[in-house]
Amino acid sequence: MSRALKTDAESATLGAMMLFWRDGYHALGTRALESETGLTRFTLQTKYGGKKALFLKTLDLYLDLFDAYMLPSLRSGGLEGIAAWIEQRPVPDSFREALRNGCLMVNSITEFPRDDSAVNARADRYYGLLRAALVEALETARAKGELSGQIIVADAAEVLLALVVALNLSFKSKAPNADAGRIARAGAAMVRGWSA
Amino acid sequence: MSRALKTDAESATLGAMMLFWRDGYHALGTRALESETGLTRFTLQTKYGGKKALFLKTLDLYLDLFDAYMLPSLRSGGLEGIAAWIEQRPVPDSFREALRNGCLMVNSITEFPRDDSAVNARADRYYGLLRAALVEALETARAKGELSGQIIVADAAEVLLALVVALNLSFKSKAPNADAGRIARAGAAMVRGWSA
DNA sequence: TGACATTCTATCCACTCGGATAGATAAAGC
DNA sequence: GCTTTATCTATCCGAGTGGATAGAATGTCA
């Protein structure tokens, strides 16, 4: 029974994610959401619970994809793997263009009030995932004997965490001084300098 | 001739800056701007040229203050000065609370489209100011003989630039994993590890 | 084929947005 | 004290917001 949806839930959420990523939450209207994803405003209310609820769903999807596609190659590559990951993040081709809009999570942290607990919960997951992956990557490098004894894994992971976040921000800007390549090259050089 | 303004231009711009800083551009309406700063919506149009123009003015003011109050102590402090600056940014008391909303420039980069040239011009200045101050600080440290010969100033400055940007982002979030202190301590430790 | 459940289409709603305008008001110069 | 000039107050505007709803359309199952 029941009439078919114009767009299945998966592709609607993915399309919405790309739009929120590009425009931000406030700047994207429900009518644009409707015309660009095939999602109906009626369905947005009855099935997704409104704009904000759908947005949080897209944030969750974003983090799922981040965890599934970006982090694995970081975790296992050793020291040179970390450096290479920073220089050229392993982004699926379909996301290459979207990444020019920075990181949906970073963008969302700045766009919502400091005490938005729903967004903070996602931010917590984001930082947690990234930090854990960096720690794992560094510990793998240490186990392989690649890492200088002077390097403290926990501290190095924090510095790399900051580096990744800053890269995500500089992607969003066209300002020449915000050139991401410049930051990435310096970061990769730093990592290579950590070798034993 | 002419009636007096309810609020002088300087305090109106400063007040508007704090509000944009706290709420973001889209989330702050002209009516809230009016009631919280004393600025009149009439004056906003006739003297400032509308909401966006005023916003850009507050961005310029923000960068002026950043240059005048935050960067000098960074430039001149030597290696330990850099580490201390990262751990405890020299923020005037009146801005302590506002800084919980992150950095107005960082927030603005994420909030506006990638090709907003007016915002990009300010972002370019921000990155330029910060990078130059970091380079100067590191070169001062080198001149004093404090800096290890293995450290390349240009690369180290990029890493510190990323660290500062990431700190500004983590201020904005209440997520436990985004704790700024954690990042700052690791960054300061890294800087101290650069000593000769 | 007809009953039923669900979505779609098309409005409608109350509200807010940034901006514009007209008449009242206040300060300075003559 | 009157004129002049700029700002204030109050209102209005058209457009857009997220959300709600009623009737038409569509798909499944008995």
XYZ file of C-alpha atoms (C1' of nucleotides) in Angstrom:
452
model
C 0.000 0.000 0.000
C 0.952 3.667 0.106
C 2.194 5.849 -2.669
C 5.908 5.734 -3.576
C 8.317 8.453 -2.491
C 9.715 10.652 -5.249
C 13.156 10.216 -3.776
C 14.361 7.430 -1.538
C 15.472 8.392 1.934
C 19.125 7.654 1.275
C 19.626 9.852 -1.759
C 17.471 12.596 -0.256
C 19.651 12.701 2.850
C 22.807 12.638 0.767
C 21.531 15.445 -1.453
C 20.499 17.488 1.550
C 23.937 16.959 3.053
C 25.612 18.389 -0.029
C 23.334 21.420 0.044
C 23.841 22.143 3.739
C 27.535 21.691 3.133
C 27.551 24.241 0.341
C 25.127 26.829 1.705
C 25.083 26.388 5.456
C 22.003 25.752 7.558
C 20.505 29.241 7.691
C 21.136 30.151 4.089
C 19.459 27.010 2.739
C 15.660 27.277 2.579
C 13.244 24.396 2.652
C 12.029 25.328 -0.827
C 15.535 25.069 -2.276
C 15.881 21.780 -0.434
C 12.682 20.647 -2.129
C 13.590 21.673 -5.661
C 17.186 20.464 -5.581
C 16.782 17.096 -3.911
C 13.342 15.916 -4.959
C 12.455 15.765 -1.298
C 8.977 17.138 -0.653
C 8.326 19.726 1.990
C 5.469 17.552 3.137
C 7.793 14.609 3.628
C 10.377 16.824 5.275
C 7.832 17.468 8.014
C 6.117 14.103 8.305
C 9.063 11.762 7.852
C 12.103 13.739 8.904
C 10.579 15.956 11.554
C 11.443 19.303 10.003
C 14.484 21.131 8.723
C 16.656 20.972 11.818
C 16.056 17.257 12.327
C 16.989 16.540 8.722
C 20.082 18.674 9.105
C 21.215 16.651 12.108
C 20.605 13.491 10.104
C 22.882 14.811 7.361
C 25.518 15.640 9.963
C 25.359 12.061 11.205
C 25.679 10.808 7.655
C 28.630 13.119 7.096
C 30.418 11.703 10.116
C 29.614 8.161 9.033
C 31.211 8.844 5.665
C 34.164 10.591 7.273
C 34.739 7.569 9.466
C 34.286 5.079 6.670
C 36.189 6.713 3.817
C 38.681 9.200 5.193
C 40.036 7.708 8.386
C 40.975 4.109 7.506
C 43.876 5.109 5.263
C 45.124 7.446 7.968
C 45.129 4.819 10.688
C 47.225 2.238 8.956
C 49.810 4.070 6.901
C 52.636 4.629 9.342
C 54.516 7.924 9.533
C 54.771 8.466 5.795
C 51.115 7.514 5.551
C 50.205 10.332 7.913
C 52.276 12.825 5.946
C 50.750 11.713 2.668
C 47.257 11.796 4.143
C 47.748 15.410 5.167
C 49.128 16.396 1.785
C 46.424 14.690 -0.191
C 43.375 13.624 1.738
C 41.855 10.427 0.352
C 38.616 11.979 -0.805
C 36.252 10.003 -3.040
C 35.958 11.725 -6.409
C 32.293 12.496 -5.844
C 33.284 14.648 -2.868
C 36.223 16.465 -4.403
C 34.119 19.431 -5.394
C 32.128 19.462 -2.166
C 35.307 19.618 -0.121
C 35.903 23.067 -1.535
C 33.213 24.122 0.927
C 35.391 23.053 3.805
C 34.087 20.569 6.328
C 30.392 20.361 7.126
C 31.182 19.700 10.776
C 33.571 22.627 11.110
C 31.119 24.894 9.326
C 28.334 23.768 11.630
C 30.326 24.383 14.803
C 30.716 28.033 13.870
C 27.201 28.481 12.574
C 25.282 27.270 15.614
C 25.290 28.758 19.089
C 27.909 27.541 21.496
C 25.366 25.717 23.615
C 23.502 23.871 20.880
C 23.704 20.440 22.433
C 22.624 18.535 19.316
C 25.440 20.079 17.282
C 27.890 19.715 20.148
C 27.183 16.007 20.336
C 28.190 15.668 16.689
C 31.237 17.868 17.204
C 32.257 15.645 20.073
C 32.029 12.620 17.844
C 34.013 14.361 15.107
C 36.880 15.354 17.377
C 36.806 11.957 19.027
C 36.981 10.027 15.773
C 39.752 12.161 14.347
C 41.823 12.153 17.516
C 41.524 8.391 17.933
C 42.571 7.812 14.342
C 45.593 10.086 14.734
C 46.651 8.409 17.967
C 46.299 5.011 16.341
C 48.317 6.099 13.329
C 51.103 7.483 15.500
C 51.184 4.412 17.701
C 51.425 2.228 14.632
C 54.360 4.326 13.460
C 55.980 3.961 16.863
C 55.458 0.206 16.867
C 57.201 0.080 13.529
C 60.105 2.002 15.005
C 59.532 4.933 12.666
C 58.882 7.542 15.313
C 61.598 9.468 17.104
C 61.727 8.794 20.840
C 61.339 12.507 21.530
C 57.827 12.581 20.165
C 54.962 12.181 22.619
C 52.072 10.544 20.791
C 49.284 12.305 22.678
C 50.778 15.752 22.060
C 51.593 15.047 18.429
C 48.034 13.896 17.865
C 46.676 17.190 19.211
C 48.897 19.181 16.898
C 47.803 17.084 13.931
C 44.187 17.438 14.997
C 44.599 21.189 14.879
C 46.288 20.948 11.521
C 43.424 18.988 9.984
C 40.817 21.362 11.366
C 42.732 24.348 10.038
C 43.039 22.718 6.629
C 39.293 22.231 6.557
C 38.824 25.911 7.232
C 41.264 27.093 4.607
C 39.496 24.989 1.978
C 36.494 27.213 2.493
C 38.294 30.428 1.633
C 39.599 31.713 -1.658
C 41.904 34.147 0.108
C 45.454 33.686 -1.236
C 46.903 33.810 2.262
C 44.588 30.984 3.289
C 46.135 28.615 0.755
C 45.624 25.105 2.088
C 48.543 23.672 0.145
C 50.967 25.855 1.997
C 49.714 24.638 5.371
C 49.504 21.030 4.242
C 53.069 20.958 2.939
C 54.432 22.420 6.152
C 52.430 19.942 8.211
C 53.616 16.996 6.156
C 57.205 18.209 6.482
C 56.773 18.391 10.245
C 55.483 14.831 10.381
C 58.376 13.555 8.291
C 60.688 15.361 10.684
C 59.366 13.148 13.464
C 61.047 10.071 12.039
C 63.526 8.131 14.152
C 22.722 71.724 12.680
C 21.397 68.168 12.706
C 20.053 66.090 15.516
C 22.470 64.070 17.671
C 22.900 60.332 17.148
C 21.594 58.091 19.914
C 24.829 56.152 19.782
C 28.161 57.341 18.461
C 29.556 55.475 15.490
C 32.386 53.915 17.444
C 30.354 52.245 20.171
C 27.663 51.226 17.688
C 30.221 49.451 15.534
C 31.799 47.832 18.563
C 28.425 46.683 19.848
C 27.453 45.344 16.437
C 30.761 43.488 16.297
C 30.025 41.705 19.560
C 26.578 40.716 18.339
C 27.753 39.399 14.985
C 30.479 37.571 16.870
C 27.961 35.906 19.174
C 25.122 35.183 16.742
C 26.658 35.113 13.295
C 25.572 37.221 10.350
C 22.430 35.388 9.289
C 21.093 34.722 12.752
C 21.347 38.363 13.809
C 18.438 40.488 12.593
C 18.479 44.227 12.083
C 15.832 44.611 14.773
C 18.005 42.881 17.373
C 20.878 45.038 16.176
C 18.700 48.072 16.807
C 17.500 47.152 20.276
C 20.840 45.900 21.581
C 23.179 48.589 20.302
C 21.069 51.746 20.232
C 21.792 51.968 16.543
C 18.687 52.925 14.581
C 17.541 50.949 11.582
C 17.219 54.261 9.799
C 20.843 55.102 10.505
C 21.911 51.590 9.583
C 20.631 52.292 6.085
C 21.548 55.946 5.635
C 24.923 56.046 7.341
C 26.274 52.521 7.153
C 24.756 51.382 3.898
C 22.786 48.434 5.256
C 23.420 45.289 7.256
C 26.136 43.730 5.141
C 28.150 46.946 4.915
C 28.013 47.367 8.680
C 29.046 43.769 9.120
C 32.122 44.292 6.963
C 32.926 47.379 9.014
C 32.807 45.297 12.186
C 35.081 42.718 10.555
C 37.571 45.466 9.800
C 37.338 46.689 13.369
C 37.847 43.147 14.617
C 41.022 42.792 12.596
C 42.245 46.188 13.767
C 41.802 45.097 17.368
C 43.383 41.730 16.662
C 46.406 43.468 15.190
C 46.643 46.045 17.955
C 46.009 43.942 21.052
C 46.736 40.294 20.325
C 49.713 40.251 18.013
C 52.270 42.601 19.605
C 52.928 40.331 22.571
C 53.349 37.416 20.189
C 55.898 39.136 18.009
C 58.375 40.082 20.649
C 58.380 37.314 23.231
C 60.902 34.852 21.878
C 60.291 31.116 21.934
C 58.837 30.982 25.423
C 56.738 33.991 24.509
C 55.190 32.060 21.649
C 54.452 29.085 23.882
C 52.909 31.285 26.550
C 50.888 33.171 23.957
C 49.385 29.924 22.735
C 48.580 28.712 26.217
C 47.042 31.944 27.362
C 46.184 34.426 24.656
C 46.598 38.013 25.814
C 42.956 38.922 25.591
C 41.695 42.186 27.091
C 39.258 41.431 29.909
C 36.383 42.967 28.015
C 36.795 40.329 25.330
C 37.256 37.271 27.535
C 33.601 36.371 27.368
C 33.269 37.176 23.675
C 36.156 34.881 22.844
C 33.989 31.966 23.918
C 32.262 32.494 20.589
C 35.451 31.646 18.782
C 36.920 34.079 16.288
C 34.682 36.392 14.305
C 36.900 35.982 11.268
C 36.936 32.195 11.415
C 33.183 32.134 11.949
C 32.680 34.434 8.984
C 34.814 32.350 6.646
C 32.566 29.367 7.202
C 29.320 31.313 7.140
C 29.735 33.063 3.800
C 30.018 31.469 0.381
C 33.473 30.545 -0.814
C 33.479 33.262 -3.433
C 32.347 36.187 -1.310
C 35.125 38.552 -2.257
C 34.447 41.066 0.500
C 34.810 38.408 3.174
C 37.769 36.849 1.395
C 39.593 40.156 1.441
C 39.266 40.240 5.232
C 40.273 36.600 5.517
C 43.349 37.362 3.475
C 44.285 40.149 5.850
C 43.686 37.908 8.869
C 45.891 35.102 7.616
C 48.490 37.606 6.477
C 48.658 39.402 9.803
C 48.840 36.223 11.816
C 51.427 34.573 9.583
C 53.658 37.641 9.566
C 53.522 37.900 13.340
C 54.402 34.227 13.732
C 57.305 34.503 11.304
C 58.581 37.572 13.100
C 58.307 35.854 16.480
C 60.182 32.809 15.241
C 62.887 34.891 13.611
C 63.329 36.826 16.817
C 63.733 33.536 18.660
C 66.304 32.428 16.105
C 68.221 35.663 16.383
C 68.389 35.120 20.136
C 69.757 31.658 19.494
C 66.774 29.996 21.113
C 65.620 28.039 18.104
C 67.006 24.645 17.133
C 68.791 24.631 13.793
C 66.491 21.880 12.562
C 63.464 24.136 12.633
C 62.522 25.893 9.397
C 60.840 29.162 10.289
C 58.426 29.251 7.361
C 57.177 25.727 8.021
C 56.932 26.218 11.756
C 54.890 29.366 11.196
C 52.382 27.452 9.065
C 51.942 24.831 11.747
C 51.430 27.501 14.383
C 49.002 29.306 12.107
C 46.968 26.128 11.888
C 47.145 25.693 15.625
C 45.794 29.173 16.307
C 42.954 28.737 13.834
C 42.024 25.389 15.344
C 42.068 26.893 18.831
C 39.675 29.579 17.669
C 37.322 26.910 16.436
C 37.435 24.808 19.562
C 36.572 27.847 21.673
C 33.248 27.889 19.887
C 32.259 24.382 20.899
C 31.279 22.981 24.262
C 32.044 19.445 23.104
C 34.391 17.813 25.648
C 36.538 16.412 22.864
C 36.971 19.908 21.445
C 38.634 21.132 24.636
C 40.882 24.010 23.665
C 43.165 23.597 26.676
C 44.194 20.178 25.489
C 45.210 21.478 22.086
C 46.883 24.567 23.500
C 49.019 22.606 25.947
C 50.198 20.232 23.255
C 50.998 23.135 20.949
C 52.940 24.956 23.635
C 54.866 21.793 24.413
C 55.750 21.453 20.751
C 57.057 25.001 20.617
C 59.175 24.492 23.718
C 60.556 21.362 22.068
C 61.918 23.574 19.298
C 64.507 25.136 21.600
C 68.160 24.860 20.714
C -11.756 -3.985 -8.780
C -12.373 -1.566 -4.772
C -10.669 -0.257 -0.086
C -6.961 1.721 2.199
C -2.661 3.949 3.376
C 0.666 7.220 2.162
C 2.728 10.708 -0.585
C 2.206 14.589 -3.782
C 0.528 19.096 -5.160
C -1.065 23.365 -4.063
C -2.285 26.522 -0.958
C -2.452 28.963 3.313
C -0.614 30.490 7.672
C 1.798 33.554 10.947
C 6.135 35.366 11.314
C 10.500 37.558 10.271
C 13.553 39.539 7.100
C 16.125 43.843 5.180
C 14.830 47.960 3.542
C 12.062 52.339 2.538
C 9.388 56.391 3.853
C 6.752 60.115 6.129
C 6.071 63.021 9.915
C 7.902 64.324 14.544
C 11.992 65.910 17.022
C 16.226 67.831 18.309
C 20.497 70.362 17.796
C 23.319 74.115 15.604
C 23.849 78.688 13.067
C 22.034 82.911 11.817
C 13.477 82.670 17.743
C 13.496 80.956 13.350
C 15.498 78.199 9.762
C 18.010 74.403 8.421
C 19.594 69.843 8.557
C 20.004 65.289 10.171
C 18.216 61.756 13.059
C 14.391 59.525 15.523
C 9.958 57.107 15.719
C 6.580 54.572 13.634
C 4.801 52.400 10.019
C 4.623 50.084 5.691
C 6.404 47.140 2.007
C 7.405 42.942 -0.709
C 9.719 38.899 -0.199
C 10.971 34.867 2.049
C 10.792 31.803 6.244
C 9.431 27.024 8.300
C 5.460 24.760 8.924
C 0.454 23.075 8.370
C -3.439 21.314 5.759
C -6.897 19.789 2.304
C -7.831 17.424 -1.806
C -5.794 14.812 -5.718
C -2.845 11.045 -7.100
C -0.599 6.647 -6.593
C 0.671 2.288 -5.095
C -0.437 -2.291 -2.531
C -3.288 -5.780 -0.889
C -7.514 -8.247 -0.248
